[in-house]
Amino acid sequence: MIKVIKFYADWCGPCKLYAKIFDKVVDELKDKVEAHNINVEKDLSGLAAKYKVTNIPFTVVIKGDNIKSEVGMLDEKTLTKFILDE
């Protein structure tokens, strides 16, 4: 199972726009991905620090030992490709 983490904040305009894209893509890939949404202002787990989140929105994809990240909004096609590594 591929893990996908989206880091965001409630006040972030691009994050709100990206949320719709992110939710649609992970729903389409629900049999292949486990999605998580982390609000950086309420992140008690320390994941934002672990993945060195400095700007949002920020997307992390974890496949086994392979971890990759991308800053900013991605369109549907680019996000799908980023997740599936196509």
GROMACS .gro file of C-alpha atoms in nm:
model
   86
    1MET     CA    1   0.000   0.000   0.000
    2ILE     CA    2   0.130   0.345  -0.094
    3LYS     CA    3   0.106   0.609   0.180
    4VAL     CA    4   0.029   0.965   0.073
    5ILE     CA    5   0.046   1.251   0.320
    6LYS     CA    6  -0.078   1.602   0.247
    7PHE     CA    7   0.041   1.879   0.479
    8TYR     CA    8  -0.174   2.192   0.492
    9ALA     CA    9  -0.307   2.474   0.712
   10ASP     CA   10  -0.662   2.605   0.743
   11TRP     CA   11  -0.559   2.961   0.651
   12CYS     CA   12  -0.372   2.855   0.334
   13GLY     CA   13  -0.564   2.946   0.016
   14PRO     CA   14  -0.371   2.714  -0.219
   15CYS     CA   15  -0.417   2.434   0.036
   16LYS     CA   16  -0.795   2.472   0.013
   17LEU     CA   17  -0.786   2.450  -0.366
   18TYR     CA   18  -0.544   2.157  -0.355
   19ALA     CA   19  -0.762   1.970  -0.104
   20LYS     CA   20  -1.029   1.912  -0.372
   21ILE     CA   21  -0.773   1.779  -0.620
   22PHE     CA   22  -0.598   1.565  -0.357
   23ASP     CA   23  -0.925   1.414  -0.230
   24LYS     CA   24  -1.043   1.332  -0.581
   25VAL     CA   25  -0.716   1.162  -0.679
   26VAL     CA   26  -0.681   0.957  -0.360
   27ASP     CA   27  -1.046   0.853  -0.390
   28GLU     CA   28  -0.979   0.730  -0.745
   29LEU     CA   29  -0.674   0.540  -0.616
   30LYS     CA   30  -0.835   0.421  -0.291
   31ASP     CA   31  -0.747   0.057  -0.361
   32LYS     CA   32  -0.377   0.148  -0.394
   33VAL     CA   33  -0.321   0.429  -0.144
   34GLU     CA   34  -0.361   0.514   0.222
   35ALA     CA   35  -0.410   0.891   0.247
   36HIS     CA   36  -0.347   1.120   0.543
   37ASN     CA   37  -0.410   1.492   0.588
   38ILE     CA   38  -0.191   1.669   0.842
   39ASN     CA   39  -0.264   2.025   0.957
   40VAL     CA   40   0.085   2.167   1.023
   41GLU     CA   41  -0.049   2.388   1.301
   42LYS     CA   42  -0.195   2.092   1.490
   43ASP     CA   43   0.075   1.835   1.410
   44LEU     CA   44   0.151   1.677   1.745
   45SER     CA   45   0.307   1.374   1.579
   46GLY     CA   46   0.609   1.568   1.451
   47LEU     CA   47   0.559   1.445   1.095
   48ALA     CA   48   0.599   1.795   0.948
   49ALA     CA   49   0.942   1.820   1.108
   50LYS     CA   50   1.032   1.463   1.010
   51TYR     CA   51   0.960   1.533   0.642
   52LYS     CA   52   1.111   1.884   0.659
   53VAL     CA   53   0.792   2.067   0.560
   54THR     CA   54   0.882   2.433   0.508
   55ASN     CA   55   0.609   2.537   0.263
   56ILE     CA   56   0.253   2.420   0.212
   57PRO     CA   57   0.076   2.251   0.054
   58PHE     CA   58   0.333   1.972   0.077
   59THR     CA   59   0.280   1.616  -0.042
   60VAL     CA   60   0.478   1.310   0.067
   61VAL     CA   61   0.456   0.969  -0.101
   62ILE     CA   62   0.593   0.664   0.079
   63LYS     CA   63   0.641   0.332  -0.101
   64GLY     CA   64   0.833   0.092   0.121
   65ASP     CA   65   1.171   0.256   0.184
   66ASN     CA   66   1.125   0.507  -0.100
   67ILE     CA   67   1.011   0.851   0.018
   68LYS     CA   68   0.960   1.148  -0.209
   69SER     CA   69   0.802   1.488  -0.160
   70GLU     CA   70   0.671   1.780  -0.361
   71VAL     CA   71   0.596   2.138  -0.256
   72GLY     CA   72   0.294   2.323  -0.393
   73MET     CA   73  -0.027   2.239  -0.570
   74LEU     CA   74  -0.025   1.957  -0.822
   75ASP     CA   75  -0.292   1.908  -1.085
   76GLU     CA   76  -0.479   1.577  -1.102
   77LYS     CA   77  -0.263   1.424  -1.373
   78THR     CA   78   0.065   1.527  -1.209
   79LEU     CA   79  -0.046   1.410  -0.863
   80THR     CA   80  -0.160   1.073  -0.997
   81LYS     CA   81   0.171   1.030  -1.178
   82PHE     CA   82   0.363   1.141  -0.866
   83ILE     CA   83   0.181   0.887  -0.649
   84LEU     CA   84   0.203   0.596  -0.892
   85ASP     CA   85   0.554   0.692  -1.009
   86GLU     CA   86   0.460   0.663  -1.375
   0.00000   0.00000   0.00000
